[in-house]
XYZ file of C-alpha atoms in Angstrom:
639
model
C -11.605 0.541 20.857
C -11.517 1.286 24.560
C -13.574 3.356 27.020
C -16.002 5.912 25.576
C -15.217 4.991 21.978
C -16.689 1.530 22.439
C -19.905 3.106 23.725
C -20.081 5.274 20.626
C -19.920 2.210 18.395
C -22.490 0.391 20.569
C -24.845 3.380 20.357
C -24.481 3.591 16.593
C -25.057 -0.139 16.170
C -28.246 0.181 18.228
C -29.317 3.020 15.948
C -28.563 0.911 12.901
C -30.638 -1.935 14.284
C -33.481 0.476 14.879
C -33.112 1.712 11.295
C -32.574 -1.632 9.636
C -28.959 -2.497 10.379
C -26.990 -5.566 9.505
C -29.070 -8.536 8.555
C -32.384 -6.635 8.436
C -33.865 -6.259 4.984
C -36.281 -3.572 3.909
C -38.812 -3.353 1.162
C -39.776 0.168 0.228
C -37.254 2.349 -1.547
C -34.193 0.224 -0.952
C -33.824 -0.727 -4.603
C -32.911 -4.140 -5.962
C -30.857 -5.018 -2.911
C -33.960 -4.716 -0.706
C -32.609 -1.918 1.446
C -30.295 -4.229 3.350
C -27.551 -1.906 4.554
C -25.169 -4.806 5.127
C -25.163 -5.617 1.394
C -23.719 -2.285 0.233
C -20.040 -1.855 -0.618
C -18.038 1.363 -0.833
C -15.479 1.692 -3.642
C -12.946 4.530 -3.307
C -11.169 5.971 -6.353
C -8.429 8.377 -5.131
C -7.260 11.535 -6.854
C -4.043 12.732 -8.475
C -0.901 11.893 -6.460
C -3.048 10.204 -3.792
C -1.850 6.623 -4.232
C 1.388 5.203 -2.893
C 3.889 4.096 -5.518
C 6.427 1.398 -4.629
C 9.702 0.466 -6.302
C 9.616 -2.625 -8.477
C 13.362 -2.914 -9.078
C 16.722 -2.628 -7.352
C 18.517 0.688 -7.745
C 21.878 1.470 -6.206
C 22.025 5.168 -5.358
C 25.608 6.511 -5.386
C 26.674 8.973 -2.715
C 23.694 7.962 -0.577
C 23.327 5.266 2.096
C 19.725 4.706 0.980
C 19.063 2.536 -2.061
C 15.784 1.540 -3.670
C 14.772 -2.078 -3.217
C 11.596 -3.840 -4.356
C 8.475 -2.611 -2.512
C 10.252 0.457 -1.074
C 8.082 3.557 -1.037
C 8.763 5.940 -3.920
C 5.714 8.180 -3.651
C 6.028 9.278 -1.070
C 9.297 8.727 0.810
C 10.612 12.131 1.838
C 13.750 10.667 3.429
C 15.008 9.247 0.144
C 13.809 12.277 -1.751
C 15.958 14.513 0.452
C 19.008 12.273 0.452
C 19.056 11.199 -3.205
C 16.753 13.320 -5.348
C 18.349 12.251 -8.661
C 17.976 8.618 -7.732
C 14.381 9.207 -6.638
C 13.602 10.889 -9.961
C 14.690 7.777 -11.865
C 11.975 5.830 -10.049
C 9.228 8.444 -10.540
C 9.815 9.772 -14.081
C 8.270 8.270 -17.196
C 9.303 8.574 -20.816
C 7.209 11.470 -22.167
C 6.619 9.761 -25.528
C 5.843 6.126 -24.746
C 5.157 6.362 -20.957
C 7.638 3.612 -20.101
C 9.732 3.483 -16.935
C 13.311 4.624 -16.552
C 15.727 1.861 -17.650
C 17.211 1.659 -14.151
C 14.075 1.817 -12.013
C 10.348 1.230 -12.244
C 7.496 1.953 -9.823
C 4.047 0.460 -9.484
C 0.982 1.462 -7.446
C 0.416 -0.144 -4.072
C -2.796 -2.047 -3.393
C -5.459 -2.061 -0.694
C -6.631 0.609 1.730
C -3.081 1.215 2.992
C -2.196 2.607 -0.454
C -4.520 5.604 -0.011
C -4.623 6.316 3.741
C -1.153 7.803 4.353
C 1.305 8.424 1.530
C 4.313 8.820 3.843
C 3.614 6.953 7.108
C 5.479 8.198 10.145
C 5.067 10.153 13.356
C 5.815 13.504 11.684
C 5.089 12.903 8.003
C 1.984 10.727 8.453
C -0.494 13.460 9.421
C 0.877 15.719 6.671
C 0.423 13.061 3.981
C -2.882 11.696 5.255
C -5.549 11.506 2.548
C -8.334 8.974 3.176
C -7.391 7.996 6.733
C -10.172 10.014 8.391
C -12.695 8.636 5.896
C -11.741 5.057 6.812
C -11.845 5.962 10.506
C -15.423 7.170 10.131
C -16.409 3.912 8.448
C -14.854 1.879 11.267
C -16.448 4.047 13.951
C -19.904 3.523 12.481
C -19.531 -0.233 12.301
C -18.810 -0.753 8.584
C -17.379 -4.208 7.853
C -13.769 -4.464 6.681
C -14.667 -6.115 3.364
C -17.298 -3.443 2.626
C -14.722 -0.725 1.866
C -12.627 -1.337 -1.241
C -9.860 0.942 -2.505
C -8.971 0.839 -6.200
C -5.625 2.695 -6.360
C -3.988 3.282 -9.720
C -0.821 4.692 -11.231
C -1.869 8.333 -11.361
C 1.067 9.167 -13.663
C -0.524 7.366 -16.622
C -3.024 8.543 -19.215
C -6.308 6.590 -19.408
C -5.188 4.560 -22.417
C -1.965 3.493 -20.712
C -3.797 2.588 -17.488
C -5.617 -0.101 -19.422
C -2.805 -1.014 -21.797
C -0.141 -1.517 -19.115
C -2.093 -2.395 -15.966
C -5.502 -3.592 -17.260
C -6.881 -1.183 -14.688
C -10.393 -0.878 -16.097
C -10.731 -4.655 -16.481
C -9.738 -4.990 -12.833
C -12.170 -2.239 -11.807
C -15.016 -4.051 -13.560
C -14.087 -7.251 -11.716
C -13.988 -5.304 -8.450
C -17.623 -4.257 -8.869
C -18.656 -7.779 -9.816
C -16.760 -9.346 -6.914
C -18.298 -6.886 -4.448
C -21.765 -7.833 -5.689
C -21.092 -11.546 -5.236
C -19.389 -11.048 -1.873
C -22.018 -8.864 -0.217
C -25.100 -9.402 -2.346
C -25.727 -5.747 -3.204
C -24.481 -2.876 -5.379
C -21.639 -0.513 -4.593
C -21.408 3.142 -3.711
C -18.631 4.909 -5.637
C -16.637 7.629 -3.858
C -14.259 9.418 -6.253
C -12.092 12.423 -5.473
C -10.482 14.895 -7.895
C -8.808 13.017 -10.796
C -10.521 9.855 -9.572
C -13.717 11.238 -11.099
C -12.021 11.505 -14.503
C -10.901 7.899 -14.099
C -14.451 6.792 -13.278
C -15.881 8.715 -16.236
C -13.457 6.976 -18.561
C -14.354 3.625 -17.004
C -18.043 4.184 -17.789
C -17.202 4.941 -21.430
C -14.818 1.991 -21.639
C -17.550 -0.226 -20.225
C -19.828 0.632 -23.164
C -17.399 -1.108 -25.482
C -16.869 -4.039 -23.115
C -20.524 -4.953 -22.533
C -23.257 -5.629 -25.076
C -25.256 -2.403 -25.580
C -28.544 -3.859 -24.311
C -26.843 -4.995 -21.064
C -24.902 -1.802 -20.337
C -27.532 0.023 -18.275
C -28.603 -3.241 -16.667
C -25.003 -3.778 -15.474
C -24.833 -0.254 -14.038
C -28.122 -0.604 -12.169
C -27.065 -3.950 -10.782
C -23.566 -2.979 -9.653
C -23.709 0.748 -8.753
C -26.203 2.121 -6.243
C -24.902 5.709 -6.108
C -21.982 7.838 -7.273
C -20.452 10.559 -5.080
C -18.293 12.900 -7.186
C -16.147 14.834 -4.693
C -14.093 17.823 -5.895
C -14.441 16.782 -9.545
C -12.588 18.997 -12.100
C -15.418 18.558 -14.590
C -14.092 21.235 -16.973
C -10.456 20.976 -15.912
C -8.260 23.153 -13.723
C -5.900 26.028 -14.713
C -3.381 24.740 -12.161
C -2.498 22.163 -14.832
C -1.075 24.920 -17.051
C 1.028 26.247 -14.189
C 2.450 22.769 -13.541
C 3.265 22.303 -17.237
C 5.095 25.616 -17.726
C 6.396 26.436 -14.262
C 6.147 23.252 -12.188
C 4.069 22.270 -9.178
C 6.087 20.924 -6.243
C 3.165 19.435 -4.226
C 4.903 20.930 -1.190
C 7.942 18.698 -1.706
C 11.499 19.964 -1.102
C 12.350 20.094 -4.819
C 12.829 23.002 -7.199
C 10.055 24.109 -9.531
C 12.215 23.189 -12.517
C 12.600 19.633 -11.238
C 8.872 19.505 -10.562
C 8.185 20.665 -14.127
C 10.324 17.924 -15.656
C 8.533 15.416 -13.446
C 4.998 16.624 -14.265
C 5.662 16.827 -18.007
C 6.828 13.224 -18.089
C 3.443 12.068 -16.786
C 0.776 11.396 -19.384
C -1.882 12.183 -16.777
C -0.798 15.818 -16.403
C -3.080 16.858 -19.286
C -6.064 14.900 -18.031
C -7.218 17.985 -16.107
C -6.523 20.519 -18.850
C -9.061 23.427 -18.878
C -11.645 22.912 -21.613
C -14.587 24.720 -23.137
C -18.103 23.567 -22.341
C -19.133 24.570 -25.888
C -16.849 22.071 -27.689
C -17.628 18.363 -27.876
C -16.276 15.233 -29.490
C -18.253 12.612 -31.361
C -19.883 9.638 -29.669
C -17.210 6.982 -30.113
C -19.564 4.391 -28.632
C -21.687 4.187 -31.785
C -18.782 4.645 -34.167
C -17.353 1.275 -33.151
C -20.531 -0.409 -34.387
C -20.590 1.367 -37.736
C -19.054 0.043 -40.934
C -15.856 1.320 -42.417
C -14.311 2.447 -39.151
C -10.708 2.801 -40.202
C -8.615 3.981 -37.296
C -9.576 6.459 -34.615
C -10.172 10.067 -35.497
C -12.300 12.154 -33.187
C -14.319 14.948 -34.673
C -14.153 17.986 -32.427
C -16.865 20.569 -32.965
C -17.653 23.802 -31.165
C -21.093 25.347 -31.061
C -21.873 28.880 -32.212
C -21.663 30.017 -28.595
C -17.921 29.327 -28.407
C -16.760 32.290 -30.555
C -19.427 34.530 -29.014
C -18.494 33.701 -25.422
C -15.683 35.465 -23.622
C -12.741 33.239 -22.650
C -14.630 30.030 -23.668
C -17.066 30.651 -20.841
C -14.325 30.832 -18.163
C -13.748 33.914 -15.973
C -10.631 35.000 -17.892
C -7.896 33.777 -20.224
C -6.138 30.723 -18.798
C -2.632 31.553 -20.042
C -1.046 34.843 -21.130
C 2.491 34.470 -22.485
C 4.995 37.171 -23.313
C 7.224 36.123 -26.225
C 9.536 37.984 -28.619
C 7.795 38.809 -31.912
C 10.099 37.203 -34.471
C 9.499 35.853 -37.935
C 9.644 32.248 -36.764
C 6.598 32.874 -34.680
C 4.208 33.735 -37.508
C 3.334 30.143 -38.302
C 2.818 29.443 -34.611
C 0.444 32.365 -34.165
C -2.103 32.514 -36.989
C -3.929 35.299 -35.169
C -0.966 37.575 -35.915
C -0.951 36.890 -39.647
C -2.481 40.259 -40.428
C 0.722 41.919 -39.218
C 3.165 41.677 -42.110
C 6.851 41.317 -41.604
C 7.564 44.124 -44.096
C 5.760 46.632 -41.888
C 8.059 45.975 -38.937
C 11.499 47.352 -38.391
C 14.243 45.202 -36.902
C 13.780 47.043 -33.603
C 10.077 46.311 -33.606
C 10.809 42.658 -34.354
C 12.599 42.441 -31.055
C 9.726 43.805 -29.004
C 7.828 41.268 -26.914
C 4.180 40.580 -27.535
C 1.582 38.981 -25.320
C -0.462 36.022 -26.508
C -3.593 35.005 -24.628
C -5.147 31.552 -24.678
C -8.657 30.525 -23.687
C -9.695 27.180 -22.238
C -10.530 25.851 -25.702
C -7.085 26.780 -27.003
C -5.346 25.004 -24.128
C -7.268 21.756 -24.647
C -7.320 21.610 -28.471
C -3.538 21.974 -28.855
C -3.338 25.602 -30.045
C -1.469 26.612 -26.903
C 1.265 23.970 -27.222
C 1.784 24.609 -30.921
C 2.243 28.293 -30.118
C 5.107 27.658 -27.691
C 6.909 25.017 -29.782
C 9.387 27.620 -31.072
C 10.108 28.937 -27.590
C 10.073 25.890 -25.340
C 11.707 22.435 -25.653
C 8.619 20.833 -24.093
C 6.237 22.263 -26.706
C 6.543 19.430 -29.230
C 6.549 16.743 -26.558
C 3.379 18.148 -25.022
C 1.693 18.450 -28.423
C 2.544 14.818 -29.098
C 1.151 13.688 -25.736
C -2.031 15.683 -26.210
C -2.701 14.253 -29.667
C -1.699 10.640 -29.015
C -3.007 10.134 -25.480
C -6.156 12.272 -25.546
C -7.359 13.476 -28.954
C -6.714 10.016 -30.462
C -7.937 7.986 -27.507
C -9.898 4.967 -28.847
C -12.602 5.222 -26.162
C -13.156 8.891 -25.400
C -11.577 12.290 -25.824
C -11.396 13.107 -22.096
C -10.918 16.809 -22.853
C -14.610 17.295 -23.617
C -17.459 18.314 -21.283
C -19.087 15.729 -19.074
C -22.626 14.521 -19.501
C -24.443 13.214 -16.459
C -23.224 9.669 -15.745
C -25.954 7.101 -16.524
C -26.275 6.074 -12.867
C -29.555 6.251 -10.966
C -28.255 8.390 -8.093
C -25.503 11.001 -8.471
C -24.211 13.392 -5.792
C -21.752 16.117 -6.837
C -19.913 17.634 -3.853
C -17.300 20.393 -3.706
C -15.956 23.303 -1.666
C -16.532 26.969 -2.530
C -15.642 30.550 -1.633
C -11.889 30.101 -1.361
C -9.260 32.079 -3.259
C -8.637 30.053 -6.432
C -6.225 30.571 -9.330
C -7.961 30.986 -12.692
C -5.319 32.570 -14.968
C -1.569 33.152 -15.299
C 0.875 35.543 -16.945
C 4.158 33.989 -18.069
C 7.335 35.616 -19.352
C 10.824 34.338 -20.321
C 13.101 34.157 -17.307
C 16.369 34.281 -19.237
C 17.363 30.945 -17.690
C 17.774 27.629 -19.518
C 15.128 24.906 -19.577
C 13.334 23.829 -17.373
C 13.391 27.208 -15.602
C 12.869 29.253 -18.761
C 9.449 30.646 -17.718
C 8.489 32.716 -14.722
C 5.004 33.602 -13.527
C 4.731 37.378 -13.592
C 1.151 37.556 -12.352
C -1.699 35.330 -11.182
C -5.436 35.994 -11.498
C -7.597 34.719 -8.652
C -11.345 34.370 -8.259
C -12.711 35.194 -4.851
C -16.387 35.469 -3.918
C -17.651 36.750 -7.239
C -14.720 38.943 -8.304
C -11.327 38.645 -9.991
C -8.153 40.029 -8.442
C -4.496 39.967 -9.424
C -1.648 38.783 -7.216
C -1.041 42.393 -6.195
C -4.664 42.742 -5.060
C -5.998 44.841 -7.952
C -9.405 44.108 -9.470
C -9.266 42.511 -12.928
C -11.808 42.665 -15.740
C -13.434 39.400 -16.719
C -16.524 37.256 -16.211
C -16.362 35.982 -12.621
C -18.936 33.479 -11.430
C -21.294 33.823 -8.485
C -18.742 32.154 -6.201
C -15.134 31.012 -6.169
C -13.648 27.540 -6.157
C -11.888 25.306 -3.633
C -8.304 26.692 -3.902
C -7.439 24.207 -6.664
C -10.383 23.892 -9.070
C -12.354 27.034 -10.097
C -16.072 27.270 -9.426
C -16.804 27.263 -13.163
C -15.413 23.730 -13.433
C -16.749 22.333 -10.156
C -20.289 23.605 -10.696
C -20.697 22.145 -14.194
C -22.610 19.292 -12.557
C -25.497 21.714 -11.899
C -26.336 21.152 -15.569
C -27.076 17.528 -14.619
C -30.017 18.530 -12.415
C -33.593 18.133 -13.546
C -35.883 20.901 -14.876
C -36.895 22.022 -11.374
C -34.622 22.172 -8.354
C -35.145 22.561 -4.613
C -32.422 24.682 -3.010
C -31.657 24.485 0.716
C -29.009 26.417 2.618
C -28.204 25.208 6.136
C -25.363 25.771 8.639
C -22.550 23.247 8.523
C -22.429 22.973 12.317
C -25.082 21.215 14.374
C -28.213 23.383 14.385
C -31.875 23.390 15.425
C -33.222 24.452 12.019
C -33.731 28.152 12.778
C -31.219 29.260 10.116
C -32.336 26.921 7.310
C -33.455 28.609 4.073
C -35.454 26.764 1.402
C -36.417 27.729 -2.141
C -38.678 25.180 -3.829
C -39.158 24.339 -7.515
C -36.565 26.733 -8.929
C -36.423 26.667 -12.725
C -33.196 25.140 -13.983
C -32.012 26.674 -17.241
C -29.064 24.467 -18.098
C -27.412 27.233 -20.107
C -27.163 29.405 -16.993
C -25.986 28.884 -13.438
C -28.596 28.583 -10.685
C -28.283 31.556 -8.339
C -29.953 31.024 -4.936
C -31.795 34.033 -3.537
C -30.616 33.492 0.017
C -28.849 35.400 2.769
C -25.572 34.411 4.351
C -24.181 35.169 7.801
C -20.560 36.282 7.707
C -19.819 34.359 10.886
C -21.088 30.973 9.802
C -20.286 28.332 7.206
C -23.091 26.803 5.185
C -23.911 23.893 2.942
C -26.053 24.734 -0.065
C -27.970 21.760 -1.433
C -29.346 21.709 -4.986
C -31.672 18.710 -5.290
C -33.968 17.474 -8.027
C -37.575 18.524 -7.532
C -38.603 16.991 -10.846
C -35.982 14.396 -11.603
C -34.936 13.105 -14.963
C -37.058 9.927 -15.272
C -35.429 7.143 -13.298
C -32.608 9.397 -12.097
C -31.882 11.365 -8.921
C -29.280 14.133 -8.734
C -28.007 16.455 -6.018
C -25.240 19.055 -5.777
C -23.709 20.022 -2.411
C -21.629 23.177 -2.026
C -19.608 23.377 1.194
C -18.386 26.830 2.224
C -14.644 27.262 2.860
C -13.645 23.616 2.345
C -10.528 23.194 0.224
C -9.892 20.637 -2.453
C -7.581 18.277 -0.607
C -9.191 18.384 2.823
C -12.763 17.817 1.658
C -12.357 14.036 1.977
C -11.389 14.630 5.624
C -14.287 16.966 6.399
C -16.459 15.761 9.335
C -19.368 17.740 7.885
C -19.186 15.824 4.620
C -18.900 12.509 6.480
C -22.005 13.298 8.497
C -24.069 14.249 5.444
C -23.003 11.149 3.520
C -23.857 8.940 6.471
C -27.302 10.463 6.977
C -28.099 10.325 3.266
C -27.192 6.657 3.012
C -29.228 5.729 6.103
C -32.141 7.724 4.713
C -31.923 5.985 1.329
C -32.279 2.482 2.769
C -35.091 3.176 5.221
C -38.576 2.000 4.185
C -40.269 4.914 5.960
C -38.306 7.654 4.190
C -40.769 10.319 3.125
C -38.649 12.189 0.563
C -36.009 11.560 -2.069
C -33.324 13.275 -0.018
C -32.600 13.500 3.690
C -34.301 16.385 5.493
C -32.181 19.423 6.434
C -34.523 20.636 9.228
C -31.957 20.062 11.970
C -28.598 18.505 12.639
C -27.812 17.015 16.028
C -24.616 15.356 17.270
C -23.953 11.853 15.991
C -20.622 11.101 17.701
C -18.894 11.848 20.995
C -16.672 14.283 19.115
C -19.755 16.349 18.237
C -20.606 16.962 21.899
C -18.956 19.844 23.776
C -19.223 21.769 27.055
C -21.423 24.884 27.110
C -19.624 27.146 29.615
C -22.437 29.712 29.568
C -24.976 27.163 30.836
C -22.451 25.056 32.774
C -23.553 21.829 31.096
C -23.001 19.799 27.971
C -24.436 21.467 24.883
C -27.251 19.658 23.114
C -28.670 18.019 26.285
C -31.196 16.210 24.096
C -28.339 14.205 22.634
C -25.331 14.643 24.933
C -24.654 14.068 28.608
C -21.731 14.519 30.980
C -20.040 11.154 31.447
C -16.503 11.183 32.790
C -14.111 8.476 31.650
C -10.676 8.032 33.188
C -8.185 9.961 31.086
C -10.427 12.900 30.189
C -8.476 16.145 30.558
C -11.224 18.766 30.051
C -14.980 19.108 30.437
C -15.757 18.944 26.750
C -14.017 15.597 26.447
C -16.423 14.168 29.046
C -19.510 15.176 27.037
C -20.697 12.070 25.207
C -23.654 10.805 23.221
C -26.434 9.412 25.409
C -26.593 5.632 25.355
C -30.391 5.596 25.237
C -30.713 7.846 22.155
C -32.190 5.143 19.926
C -34.347 7.663 18.049
C -31.609 10.172 17.216
C -31.839 9.543 13.475
C -35.602 9.160 13.210
C -36.219 12.819 12.323
C -33.895 12.602 9.300
C -36.382 10.509 7.366
């Protein structure tokens, strides 16, 4: 780094030394690793479509000057996608039944941090495909060592079973944790985004069968210091249904039909299927130690609340499909059995009918069986669902999450953005894969449901909306992980002096109901709402952070989130920390980028932290406002 940036790093390193930086060990609350910040490692598990895939074969593309050679980018190389889409598809598609590669081309995930920073590096495409680049930049800026940040990319096209069967991914992930412990002498902090949380959940269940039962929790305590679940689709996402029936292009220059064929070839597409919180599978962990275990067959039971709840507890039906009412459909739709064929005329037989499916019916296979007679993908999808998920030897991933058995868990997500929660499909009259069209979309927005045309829709909306991709109902399931009493704090996202901080202490947490904070909200500002254990589950610590107006993809690039993570980690390792969680009383600038020019007072804002310091190359006043070099006590009030 040059100029002012080097001073920022120097200032931060001084702060770290004052708070127990590299090489300084603490007693106190630091845990088994003694509070030595230099011993921690950060392990990043990226989300769906957030890992580079590279070609692992030679493919000659006719009618195109660009061929695929070993190690060429497949996901994501927009140049080859535009010039030879059929050739590109051979390298990205999988067989829908056995999840093998195309005979002419195969792709494998890249490795290292470069695999998750930019999917399509380049002057124009790089910023558009950036995922974890800002996150890594923050780590570098605050002096984190290169070997302290470890990316564990994976082939996001595969189901959990195939990740282990083909790539031994979970064996490698276990070795990654163990290597990090030996390398740095301390446990790791897990940062997972989106589908990466589903991967980590499966890893924890897989680990139960890999380690002796009495050593399982000991291994977790020794290797994992904290788990940050960012944008986790804990109860799935309706967007999965749209991708399966209509196609999701990810913003790529391909048709929706092509995108549908691509998505339905991936075994992972169903990993985020919407599911009911009232239906659970058996504990496979203990079944493996019981006698007479012949094969894998998951029992799937729903509580009495499932039939009594509307839409399986979701805001509305996930999928509404208009199909012709013909005799062949009776077996597919048991709910219509009371309507006898003899009571219908031939004209009535041709009339369309609308079938609605709840979250339970999308995840238990009812939905796919219903469309088998009307869609070529129906049987393939039913097969994938049964073989890759319902018959998984470790876990049925399409069941509600319990709190991970890790000492410290932070669940973080965006809220209050317009998010899709339900769809209306109808036949398009076109051949597969374009045989369905979306006739209407139901959105949740700030406590209400609206259609695509803007009309209000009946249903059971939550107290807030989701992050544009995952509905609030799914994101906020982790509130059920909190202890019996919760402290709620709402504070501005921007730097503040504490005047607009609202606190509600010892709120009763009824895990069957959502926690509704009794707090005001300014329409001009964005807030973070913190739900933190007041009375923790013994030996556990849990917090939920809701960030206003932060969308699903960009949350890992949010400076506000980076700041809060940084302060929380520094707080956790300090021997003089007075509380379980970092105080929210105020938020001052931590970096040069946080300082700006106050034109009303003709000086740098936050004079306690920032000063005017011109460096050659600055083009405006705000750029010359920088953190004071002598601010060695900046972080002391966060304890």
